[in-house]
Amino acid sequence: MTIAVDFDGTIVEHKYPKIGEEKPFATDALRMLIKDHHRLILWTVREGKLLDEAVEWCRKRGVEFWAVNRDYPEENGPEGNKHFSRKVKADLFIDDCQIGGLPGWGEIYHMISSGKPFVPHNTDEPYDTGKKKKRFWPF
């Protein structure tokens, strides 16, 4: 899968424009996703020097992104392509502003590797009971 990952508030605590402390297990989970052959895109509002700092921060921790703020590594930026869009095309987006909030990185890795969906902890239903729900319709 292609997975777009935000930086501030997702990989690190939100301290923009500074780089905050790493969220627990963030780079561990990202390295495991890369090892599992997922293509990771760093998807962030950071540009220029601030973006370079974030990419280098991740690289020092063993996280090499497939692309940064683009769909694929060879994609040209706005200067060479009038049809360039910063809207990244990905199978999944991991962002601290997503509905339901950001689960822990261990849970994120488990959801991706197992294919089980995220159920926010504040619901009345458990994450996975192993039982099928009774359906309203008889088929």
Short mmCIF file of N, CA, C and O in Angstrom, two decimals:
data_model
loop_
_atom_site.label_atom_id
_atom_site.label_comp_id
_atom_site.label_asym_id
_atom_site.label_seq_id
_atom_site.Cartn_x
_atom_site.Cartn_y
_atom_site.Cartn_z
N MET A 1 0.83 -1.18 0.00
CA MET A 1 0.00 0.00 0.00
C MET A 1 0.88 1.24 0.00
O MET A 1 2.00 1.22 0.48
N THR A 2 0.31 2.31 -0.47
CA THR A 2 0.94 3.62 -0.36
C THR A 2 0.29 4.32 0.82
O THR A 2 -0.93 4.45 0.88
N ILE A 3 1.12 4.75 1.76
CA ILE A 3 0.64 5.34 3.01
C ILE A 3 1.24 6.72 3.17
O ILE A 3 2.46 6.87 3.21
N ALA A 4 0.38 7.73 3.25
CA ALA A 4 0.82 9.10 3.49
C ALA A 4 0.83 9.36 4.99
O ALA A 4 -0.14 9.07 5.68
N VAL A 5 1.94 9.91 5.48
CA VAL A 5 2.11 10.11 6.92
C VAL A 5 2.45 11.57 7.19
O VAL A 5 3.40 12.11 6.62
N ASP A 6 1.66 12.20 8.04
CA ASP A 6 1.93 13.56 8.48
C ASP A 6 3.13 13.54 9.43
O ASP A 6 3.48 12.50 9.99
N PHE A 7 3.76 14.70 9.64
CA PHE A 7 4.93 14.76 10.51
C PHE A 7 4.57 15.36 11.87
O PHE A 7 4.56 14.67 12.88
N ASP A 8 4.25 16.65 11.90
CA ASP A 8 3.99 17.35 13.17
C ASP A 8 2.69 16.88 13.80
O ASP A 8 1.63 16.92 13.17
N GLY A 9 2.77 16.41 15.03
CA GLY A 9 1.60 15.92 15.74
C GLY A 9 1.32 14.45 15.48
O GLY A 9 0.47 13.86 16.13
N THR A 10 2.04 13.87 14.52
CA THR A 10 1.80 12.47 14.15
C THR A 10 3.04 11.62 14.42
O THR A 10 2.98 10.66 15.17
N ILE A 11 4.16 11.97 13.80
CA ILE A 11 5.42 11.27 14.06
C ILE A 11 6.08 11.86 15.31
O ILE A 11 6.66 11.15 16.12
N VAL A 12 5.97 13.18 15.43
CA VAL A 12 6.54 13.89 16.58
C VAL A 12 5.45 14.73 17.24
O VAL A 12 4.42 15.02 16.63
N GLU A 13 5.69 15.10 18.50
CA GLU A 13 4.77 16.00 19.20
C GLU A 13 4.70 17.31 18.42
O GLU A 13 5.68 17.74 17.82
N HIS A 14 3.56 17.96 18.46
CA HIS A 14 3.35 19.19 17.67
C HIS A 14 4.06 20.37 18.34
O HIS A 14 3.60 20.89 19.34
N LYS A 15 5.19 20.79 17.76
CA LYS A 15 5.96 21.94 18.24
C LYS A 15 6.36 22.84 17.07
O LYS A 15 7.30 23.61 17.17
N TYR A 16 5.67 22.71 15.94
CA TYR A 16 6.01 23.45 14.71
C TYR A 16 6.25 24.92 15.02
O TYR A 16 5.50 25.51 15.78
N PRO A 17 7.30 25.53 14.48
CA PRO A 17 8.23 25.05 13.46
C PRO A 17 9.38 24.21 14.00
O PRO A 17 10.16 23.66 13.24
N LYS A 18 9.48 24.10 15.34
CA LYS A 18 10.51 23.21 15.90
C LYS A 18 10.07 21.77 15.70
O LYS A 18 8.91 21.49 15.39
N ILE A 19 10.99 20.84 15.91
CA ILE A 19 10.65 19.42 15.85
C ILE A 19 10.46 18.93 17.28
O ILE A 19 11.37 19.03 18.10
N GLY A 20 9.27 18.44 17.57
CA GLY A 20 8.96 17.96 18.91
C GLY A 20 9.57 16.60 19.18
O GLY A 20 10.26 16.01 18.34
N GLU A 21 9.29 16.08 20.37
CA GLU A 21 9.76 14.75 20.75
C GLU A 21 9.01 13.70 19.93
O GLU A 21 7.84 13.88 19.59
N GLU A 22 9.67 12.60 19.66
CA GLU A 22 9.04 11.51 18.90
C GLU A 22 7.85 10.95 19.67
O GLU A 22 7.91 10.75 20.88
N LYS A 23 6.76 10.68 18.94
CA LYS A 23 5.63 9.97 19.52
C LYS A 23 6.08 8.53 19.79
O LYS A 23 6.85 7.96 19.00
N PRO A 24 5.66 7.92 20.90
CA PRO A 24 6.12 6.58 21.23
C PRO A 24 5.93 5.58 20.08
O PRO A 24 4.84 5.46 19.53
N PHE A 25 7.02 4.93 19.72
CA PHE A 25 7.08 3.86 18.72
C PHE A 25 6.81 4.31 17.28
O PHE A 25 6.64 3.48 16.40
N ALA A 26 6.79 5.63 17.03
CA ALA A 26 6.49 6.11 15.68
C ALA A 26 7.50 5.61 14.66
O ALA A 26 7.13 4.99 13.66
N THR A 27 8.79 5.84 14.89
CA THR A 27 9.77 5.42 13.89
C THR A 27 9.91 3.90 13.85
O THR A 27 10.18 3.34 12.79
N ASP A 28 9.70 3.23 14.97
CA ASP A 28 9.71 1.76 14.96
C ASP A 28 8.63 1.23 14.02
O ASP A 28 8.87 0.36 13.19
N ALA A 29 7.42 1.77 14.17
CA ALA A 29 6.30 1.33 13.34
C ALA A 29 6.54 1.68 11.87
O ALA A 29 6.27 0.86 10.97
N LEU A 30 7.08 2.86 11.61
CA LEU A 30 7.35 3.26 10.22
C LEU A 30 8.40 2.35 9.58
O LEU A 30 8.25 1.94 8.42
N ARG A 31 9.44 2.02 10.32
CA ARG A 31 10.47 1.10 9.79
C ARG A 31 9.87 -0.27 9.49
O ARG A 31 10.19 -0.90 8.49
N MET A 32 8.97 -0.74 10.37
CA MET A 32 8.33 -2.04 10.13
C MET A 32 7.42 -1.98 8.91
O MET A 32 7.36 -2.95 8.13
N LEU A 33 6.72 -0.88 8.71
CA LEU A 33 5.87 -0.74 7.52
C LEU A 33 6.72 -0.75 6.25
O LEU A 33 6.34 -1.36 5.24
N ILE A 34 7.86 -0.09 6.29
CA ILE A 34 8.78 -0.11 5.13
C ILE A 34 9.27 -1.53 4.91
O ILE A 34 9.30 -2.01 3.77
N LYS A 35 9.64 -2.22 5.97
CA LYS A 35 10.11 -3.61 5.86
C LYS A 35 9.02 -4.51 5.29
O LYS A 35 9.31 -5.47 4.57
N ASP A 36 7.75 -4.19 5.58
CA ASP A 36 6.61 -4.94 5.05
C ASP A 36 6.27 -4.54 3.61
O ASP A 36 5.24 -4.93 3.09
N HIS A 37 7.13 -3.73 3.00
CA HIS A 37 7.02 -3.32 1.58
C HIS A 37 5.91 -2.32 1.30
O HIS A 37 5.41 -2.26 0.18
N HIS A 38 5.55 -1.52 2.28
CA HIS A 38 4.63 -0.41 2.03
C HIS A 38 5.45 0.78 1.55
O HIS A 38 6.60 0.95 1.95
N ARG A 39 4.85 1.60 0.70
CA ARG A 39 5.51 2.83 0.23
C ARG A 39 5.00 3.98 1.10
O ARG A 39 3.81 4.26 1.11
N LEU A 40 5.91 4.61 1.81
CA LEU A 40 5.54 5.70 2.70
C LEU A 40 5.85 7.04 2.06
O LEU A 40 6.93 7.25 1.51
N ILE A 41 4.88 7.93 2.14
CA ILE A 41 5.04 9.30 1.67
C ILE A 41 4.98 10.21 2.88
O ILE A 41 4.03 10.14 3.67
N LEU A 42 6.01 11.06 3.04
CA LEU A 42 5.93 12.08 4.09
C LEU A 42 5.04 13.18 3.53
O LEU A 42 5.31 13.75 2.49
N TRP A 43 3.96 13.46 4.23
CA TRP A 43 2.92 14.37 3.76
C TRP A 43 2.75 15.44 4.82
O TRP A 43 2.13 15.22 5.85
N THR A 44 3.33 16.61 4.58
CA THR A 44 3.42 17.64 5.61
C THR A 44 3.30 19.03 5.01
O THR A 44 3.56 19.22 3.82
N VAL A 45 2.94 19.99 5.84
CA VAL A 45 2.91 21.39 5.39
C VAL A 45 4.31 22.00 5.36
O VAL A 45 4.51 23.07 4.82
N ARG A 46 5.27 21.30 5.92
CA ARG A 46 6.63 21.83 5.95
C ARG A 46 7.19 21.99 4.53
O ARG A 46 6.95 21.13 3.68
N GLU A 47 7.94 23.05 4.33
CA GLU A 47 8.59 23.31 3.05
C GLU A 47 10.00 23.82 3.31
O GLU A 47 10.33 24.21 4.42
N GLY A 48 10.82 23.83 2.27
CA GLY A 48 12.16 24.40 2.36
C GLY A 48 13.00 23.78 3.46
O GLY A 48 13.06 22.57 3.63
N LYS A 49 13.66 24.66 4.23
CA LYS A 49 14.57 24.22 5.29
C LYS A 49 13.83 23.39 6.35
O LYS A 49 14.37 22.40 6.84
N LEU A 50 12.62 23.79 6.70
CA LEU A 50 11.86 23.05 7.71
C LEU A 50 11.54 21.63 7.24
O LEU A 50 11.57 20.69 8.03
N LEU A 51 11.25 21.48 5.96
CA LEU A 51 11.00 20.16 5.39
C LEU A 51 12.29 19.34 5.39
O LEU A 51 12.28 18.17 5.77
N ASP A 52 13.39 19.95 4.98
CA ASP A 52 14.68 19.25 4.98
C ASP A 52 15.03 18.75 6.37
O ASP A 52 15.53 17.63 6.54
N GLU A 53 14.76 19.56 7.39
CA GLU A 53 15.04 19.16 8.77
C GLU A 53 14.20 17.94 9.17
O GLU A 53 14.70 17.02 9.83
N ALA A 54 12.94 17.93 8.78
CA ALA A 54 12.06 16.81 9.12
C ALA A 54 12.51 15.53 8.41
O ALA A 54 12.55 14.45 9.02
N VAL A 55 12.85 15.64 7.14
CA VAL A 55 13.31 14.47 6.38
C VAL A 55 14.60 13.93 6.99
O VAL A 55 14.75 12.71 7.17
N GLU A 56 15.52 14.82 7.34
CA GLU A 56 16.78 14.39 7.95
C GLU A 56 16.55 13.78 9.33
O GLU A 56 17.18 12.78 9.69
N TRP A 57 15.63 14.34 10.11
CA TRP A 57 15.30 13.79 11.42
C TRP A 57 14.85 12.34 11.27
O TRP A 57 15.27 11.47 12.01
N CYS A 58 13.99 12.10 10.29
CA CYS A 58 13.48 10.73 10.05
C CYS A 58 14.60 9.82 9.54
O CYS A 58 14.73 8.68 9.99
N ARG A 59 15.40 10.33 8.62
CA ARG A 59 16.50 9.54 8.05
C ARG A 59 17.47 9.08 9.13
O ARG A 59 17.92 7.93 9.13
N LYS A 60 17.79 9.96 10.08
CA LYS A 60 18.69 9.60 11.17
C LYS A 60 18.13 8.48 12.04
O LYS A 60 18.88 7.79 12.72
N ARG A 61 16.83 8.29 12.00
CA ARG A 61 16.18 7.24 12.78
C ARG A 61 15.81 6.03 11.92
O ARG A 61 15.03 5.19 12.34
N GLY A 62 16.36 5.99 10.71
CA GLY A 62 16.18 4.83 9.85
C GLY A 62 14.91 4.81 9.03
O GLY A 62 14.53 3.77 8.49
N VAL A 63 14.23 5.95 8.91
CA VAL A 63 13.00 6.03 8.13
C VAL A 63 13.28 6.80 6.84
O VAL A 63 13.50 8.00 6.87
N GLU A 64 13.31 6.06 5.74
CA GLU A 64 13.52 6.66 4.41
C GLU A 64 12.18 6.62 3.68
O GLU A 64 11.64 5.54 3.44
N PHE A 65 11.66 7.77 3.34
CA PHE A 65 10.38 7.83 2.67
C PHE A 65 10.53 7.57 1.18
O PHE A 65 11.52 7.94 0.57
N TRP A 66 9.51 6.95 0.60
CA TRP A 66 9.47 6.68 -0.83
C TRP A 66 9.37 7.99 -1.60
O TRP A 66 9.98 8.17 -2.64
N ALA A 67 8.58 8.92 -1.06
CA ALA A 67 8.43 10.25 -1.65
C ALA A 67 8.12 11.24 -0.54
O ALA A 67 7.72 10.85 0.56
N VAL A 68 8.32 12.53 -0.84
CA VAL A 68 8.06 13.58 0.14
C VAL A 68 7.17 14.64 -0.51
O VAL A 68 7.58 15.25 -1.51
N ASN A 69 5.99 14.82 0.03
CA ASN A 69 5.02 15.80 -0.46
C ASN A 69 4.73 15.66 -1.96
O ASN A 69 4.53 16.64 -2.66
N ARG A 70 4.73 14.44 -2.44
CA ARG A 70 4.40 14.15 -3.84
C ARG A 70 3.97 12.71 -3.94
O ARG A 70 4.17 11.92 -3.03
N ASP A 71 3.39 12.35 -5.08
CA ASP A 71 2.86 11.00 -5.27
C ASP A 71 3.94 9.95 -5.52
O ASP A 71 3.76 8.79 -5.19
N TYR A 72 5.02 10.35 -6.13
CA TYR A 72 6.12 9.43 -6.43
C TYR A 72 7.41 10.24 -6.50
O TYR A 72 7.37 11.47 -6.72
N PRO A 73 8.55 9.62 -6.30
CA PRO A 73 9.81 10.37 -6.18
C PRO A 73 10.16 11.27 -7.37
O PRO A 73 10.72 12.33 -7.19
N GLU A 74 9.80 10.87 -8.58
CA GLU A 74 10.20 11.61 -9.78
C GLU A 74 9.23 12.72 -10.16
O GLU A 74 9.47 13.44 -11.13
N GLU A 75 8.14 12.86 -9.44
CA GLU A 75 7.14 13.86 -9.80
C GLU A 75 7.74 15.26 -9.69
O GLU A 75 8.41 15.59 -8.71
N ASN A 76 7.50 16.09 -10.71
CA ASN A 76 8.00 17.46 -10.70
C ASN A 76 7.12 18.34 -9.85
O ASN A 76 5.91 18.19 -9.81
N GLY A 77 7.75 19.31 -9.21
CA GLY A 77 7.00 20.27 -8.41
C GLY A 77 6.32 21.30 -9.27
O GLY A 77 6.34 21.24 -10.50
N PRO A 78 5.72 22.30 -8.65
CA PRO A 78 4.92 23.29 -9.38
C PRO A 78 5.72 24.09 -10.40
O PRO A 78 5.17 24.56 -11.37
N GLU A 79 7.02 24.23 -10.20
CA GLU A 79 7.82 25.02 -11.13
C GLU A 79 7.91 24.39 -12.52
O GLU A 79 8.01 25.07 -13.51
N GLY A 80 7.82 23.08 -12.62
CA GLY A 80 7.97 22.41 -13.91
C GLY A 80 6.70 21.74 -14.40
O GLY A 80 6.69 21.14 -15.45
N ASN A 81 5.63 21.83 -13.65
CA ASN A 81 4.43 21.11 -14.02
C ASN A 81 3.20 21.92 -13.59
O ASN A 81 2.88 21.98 -12.41
N LYS A 82 2.52 22.51 -14.55
CA LYS A 82 1.37 23.35 -14.19
C LYS A 82 0.20 22.53 -13.68
O LYS A 82 -0.75 23.08 -13.14
N HIS A 83 0.24 21.22 -13.82
CA HIS A 83 -0.83 20.35 -13.34
C HIS A 83 -0.48 19.69 -12.01
O HIS A 83 -1.19 18.82 -11.54
N PHE A 84 0.61 20.11 -11.39
CA PHE A 84 1.05 19.55 -10.11
C PHE A 84 0.03 19.86 -9.02
O PHE A 84 -0.49 20.96 -8.93
N SER A 85 -0.26 18.88 -8.20
CA SER A 85 -1.17 19.07 -7.07
C SER A 85 -0.49 18.56 -5.80
O SER A 85 0.10 17.49 -5.81
N ARG A 86 -0.58 19.32 -4.72
CA ARG A 86 -0.02 18.85 -3.45
C ARG A 86 -0.95 17.83 -2.79
O ARG A 86 -0.63 17.29 -1.76
N LYS A 87 -2.09 17.56 -3.40
CA LYS A 87 -2.99 16.54 -2.86
C LYS A 87 -2.39 15.18 -3.22
O LYS A 87 -2.35 14.79 -4.38
N VAL A 88 -1.91 14.48 -2.24
CA VAL A 88 -1.23 13.21 -2.43
C VAL A 88 -2.27 12.10 -2.63
O VAL A 88 -3.30 12.09 -1.97
N LYS A 89 -1.96 11.19 -3.53
CA LYS A 89 -2.82 10.03 -3.75
C LYS A 89 -2.23 8.85 -2.97
O LYS A 89 -1.11 8.44 -3.23
N ALA A 90 -2.99 8.35 -2.01
CA ALA A 90 -2.49 7.26 -1.17
C ALA A 90 -3.65 6.35 -0.80
O ALA A 90 -4.82 6.74 -0.89
N ASP A 91 -3.31 5.13 -0.39
CA ASP A 91 -4.32 4.19 0.08
C ASP A 91 -4.77 4.51 1.50
O ASP A 91 -5.92 4.29 1.87
N LEU A 92 -3.85 5.01 2.32
CA LEU A 92 -4.13 5.37 3.71
C LEU A 92 -3.44 6.68 4.04
O LEU A 92 -2.37 6.98 3.52
N PHE A 93 -4.05 7.42 4.95
CA PHE A 93 -3.47 8.64 5.47
C PHE A 93 -3.39 8.51 6.99
O PHE A 93 -4.39 8.16 7.62
N ILE A 94 -2.23 8.79 7.54
CA ILE A 94 -2.06 8.76 8.99
C ILE A 94 -1.78 10.20 9.42
O ILE A 94 -0.77 10.79 9.04
N ASP A 95 -2.71 10.77 10.20
CA ASP A 95 -2.64 12.18 10.56
C ASP A 95 -3.27 12.38 11.93
O ASP A 95 -4.30 11.76 12.23
N ASP A 96 -2.68 13.25 12.73
CA ASP A 96 -3.23 13.50 14.06
C ASP A 96 -4.57 14.21 14.00
O ASP A 96 -5.30 14.22 14.99
N CYS A 97 -4.95 14.78 12.88
CA CYS A 97 -6.23 15.50 12.77
C CYS A 97 -7.34 14.63 12.20
O CYS A 97 -8.41 15.14 11.87
N GLN A 98 -7.11 13.34 12.07
CA GLN A 98 -8.14 12.48 11.49
C GLN A 98 -9.30 12.29 12.46
O GLN A 98 -9.15 12.45 13.67
N ILE A 99 -10.45 11.95 11.91
CA ILE A 99 -11.63 11.72 12.74
C ILE A 99 -11.34 10.55 13.68
O ILE A 99 -10.83 9.52 13.27
N GLY A 100 -11.66 10.72 14.93
CA GLY A 100 -11.40 9.68 15.91
C GLY A 100 -10.06 9.85 16.60
O GLY A 100 -9.74 9.13 17.52
N GLY A 101 -9.24 10.78 16.12
CA GLY A 101 -7.94 11.02 16.71
C GLY A 101 -6.90 10.03 16.22
O GLY A 101 -7.17 9.16 15.40
N LEU A 102 -5.70 10.18 16.71
CA LEU A 102 -4.58 9.33 16.31
C LEU A 102 -4.40 8.22 17.32
O LEU A 102 -4.10 8.48 18.49
N PRO A 103 -4.60 6.96 16.90
CA PRO A 103 -4.31 5.87 17.84
C PRO A 103 -2.80 5.77 18.07
O PRO A 103 -2.02 6.44 17.39
N GLY A 104 -2.38 4.95 19.00
CA GLY A 104 -0.95 4.76 19.22
C GLY A 104 -0.31 4.07 18.02
O GLY A 104 -0.97 3.38 17.24
N TRP A 105 1.00 4.23 17.87
CA TRP A 105 1.69 3.67 16.71
C TRP A 105 1.68 2.14 16.70
O TRP A 105 1.67 1.53 15.65
N GLY A 106 1.65 1.50 17.87
CA GLY A 106 1.53 0.04 17.90
C GLY A 106 0.20 -0.39 17.32
O GLY A 106 0.12 -1.35 16.55
N GLU A 107 -0.85 0.34 17.68
CA GLU A 107 -2.18 0.03 17.16
C GLU A 107 -2.26 0.33 15.66
O GLU A 107 -2.87 -0.41 14.90
N ILE A 108 -1.62 1.41 15.23
CA ILE A 108 -1.60 1.75 13.80
C ILE A 108 -0.95 0.61 13.02
O ILE A 108 -1.49 0.14 12.01
N TYR A 109 0.21 0.15 13.49
CA TYR A 109 0.89 -0.94 12.78
C TYR A 109 0.01 -2.19 12.76
O TYR A 109 -0.12 -2.85 11.73
N HIS A 110 -0.60 -2.52 13.88
CA HIS A 110 -1.46 -3.71 13.96
C HIS A 110 -2.63 -3.60 12.98
O HIS A 110 -2.96 -4.56 12.29
N MET A 111 -3.26 -2.43 12.92
CA MET A 111 -4.39 -2.25 12.00
C MET A 111 -3.97 -2.45 10.56
O MET A 111 -4.66 -3.11 9.79
N ILE A 112 -2.83 -1.89 10.18
CA ILE A 112 -2.37 -2.00 8.79
C ILE A 112 -1.96 -3.43 8.48
O ILE A 112 -2.34 -3.99 7.45
N SER A 113 -1.18 -4.04 9.37
CA SER A 113 -0.69 -5.39 9.08
C SER A 113 -1.78 -6.45 9.15
O SER A 113 -1.73 -7.45 8.44
N SER A 114 -2.81 -6.22 9.97
CA SER A 114 -3.88 -7.21 10.10
C SER A 114 -5.09 -6.89 9.24
O SER A 114 -5.95 -7.75 9.03
N GLY A 115 -5.18 -5.66 8.76
CA GLY A 115 -6.33 -5.25 7.96
C GLY A 115 -7.57 -4.97 8.79
O GLY A 115 -8.66 -4.85 8.26
N LYS A 116 -7.43 -4.84 10.12
CA LYS A 116 -8.58 -4.55 10.98
C LYS A 116 -8.74 -3.04 11.12
O LYS A 116 -7.77 -2.33 11.29
N PRO A 117 -9.97 -2.56 11.09
CA PRO A 117 -10.21 -1.12 11.14
C PRO A 117 -10.01 -0.54 12.53
O PRO A 117 -10.03 -1.26 13.52
N PHE A 118 -9.86 0.75 12.55
CA PHE A 118 -9.73 1.49 13.81
C PHE A 118 -11.11 1.75 14.38
O PHE A 118 -12.01 2.22 13.69
N VAL A 119 -11.30 1.41 15.64
CA VAL A 119 -12.53 1.73 16.35
C VAL A 119 -12.10 2.59 17.53
O VAL A 119 -11.34 2.13 18.38
N PRO A 120 -12.54 3.84 17.58
CA PRO A 120 -12.13 4.71 18.69
C PRO A 120 -12.45 4.07 20.04
O PRO A 120 -13.45 3.38 20.19
N HIS A 121 -11.62 4.32 21.02
CA HIS A 121 -11.76 3.71 22.34
C HIS A 121 -12.99 4.19 23.11
O HIS A 121 -13.40 3.57 24.06
N ASN A 122 -13.59 5.29 22.69
CA ASN A 122 -14.72 5.81 23.44
C ASN A 122 -16.06 5.26 22.95
O ASN A 122 -17.09 5.75 23.33
N THR A 123 -16.05 4.22 22.15
CA THR A 123 -17.30 3.61 21.72
C THR A 123 -17.73 2.56 22.73
O THR A 123 -16.96 2.11 23.56
N ASP A 124 -18.97 2.13 22.63
CA ASP A 124 -19.48 1.12 23.54
C ASP A 124 -19.11 -0.29 23.11
O ASP A 124 -19.25 -1.23 23.87
N GLU A 125 -18.65 -0.44 21.85
CA GLU A 125 -18.32 -1.77 21.34
C GLU A 125 -16.83 -2.06 21.51
O GLU A 125 -16.00 -1.18 21.32
N PRO A 126 -16.47 -3.28 21.83
CA PRO A 126 -15.04 -3.63 21.90
C PRO A 126 -14.42 -3.64 20.51
O PRO A 126 -15.13 -3.71 19.51
N TYR A 127 -13.11 -3.56 20.45
CA TYR A 127 -12.40 -3.50 19.17
C TYR A 127 -12.70 -4.70 18.29
O TYR A 127 -13.04 -4.58 17.15
N ASP A 128 -12.59 -5.89 18.81
CA ASP A 128 -12.83 -7.08 17.99
C ASP A 128 -13.31 -8.21 18.89
O ASP A 128 -12.54 -8.76 19.66
N THR A 129 -14.58 -8.55 18.79
CA THR A 129 -15.12 -9.61 19.63
C THR A 129 -14.97 -10.98 19.01
O THR A 129 -15.12 -11.99 19.68
N GLY A 130 -14.69 -11.02 17.70
CA GLY A 130 -14.61 -12.29 17.00
C GLY A 130 -15.99 -12.82 16.62
O GLY A 130 -16.10 -13.84 15.95
N LYS A 131 -17.05 -12.15 17.05
CA LYS A 131 -18.41 -12.57 16.73
C LYS A 131 -18.98 -11.68 15.64
O LYS A 131 -18.67 -10.50 15.56
N LYS A 132 -19.81 -12.28 14.80
CA LYS A 132 -20.49 -11.49 13.77
C LYS A 132 -21.71 -10.83 14.38
O LYS A 132 -22.41 -11.42 15.20
N LYS A 133 -21.96 -9.59 13.92
CA LYS A 133 -23.15 -8.88 14.39
C LYS A 133 -24.39 -9.48 13.76
O LYS A 133 -24.36 -9.93 12.62
N LYS A 134 -25.48 -9.44 14.50
CA LYS A 134 -26.76 -9.88 13.95
C LYS A 134 -27.23 -8.80 12.98
O LYS A 134 -27.23 -7.62 13.31
N ARG A 135 -27.61 -9.22 11.79
CA ARG A 135 -28.03 -8.28 10.77
C ARG A 135 -29.54 -8.07 10.82
O ARG A 135 -30.30 -8.95 11.19
N PHE A 136 -29.94 -6.89 10.39
CA PHE A 136 -31.35 -6.57 10.31
C PHE A 136 -32.01 -7.35 9.20
O PHE A 136 -33.09 -7.90 9.36
N TRP A 137 -31.35 -7.42 8.05
CA TRP A 137 -31.90 -8.13 6.90
C TRP A 137 -31.57 -9.60 6.99
O TRP A 137 -30.50 -9.98 7.45
N PRO A 138 -32.46 -10.48 6.55
CA PRO A 138 -32.26 -11.92 6.72
C PRO A 138 -31.20 -12.53 5.81
O PRO A 138 -30.86 -13.69 5.97
N PHE A 139 -30.65 -11.83 4.86
CA PHE A 139 -29.65 -12.43 3.94
C PHE A 139 -28.25 -12.02 4.29
O PHE A 139 -27.98 -11.18 5.05
#
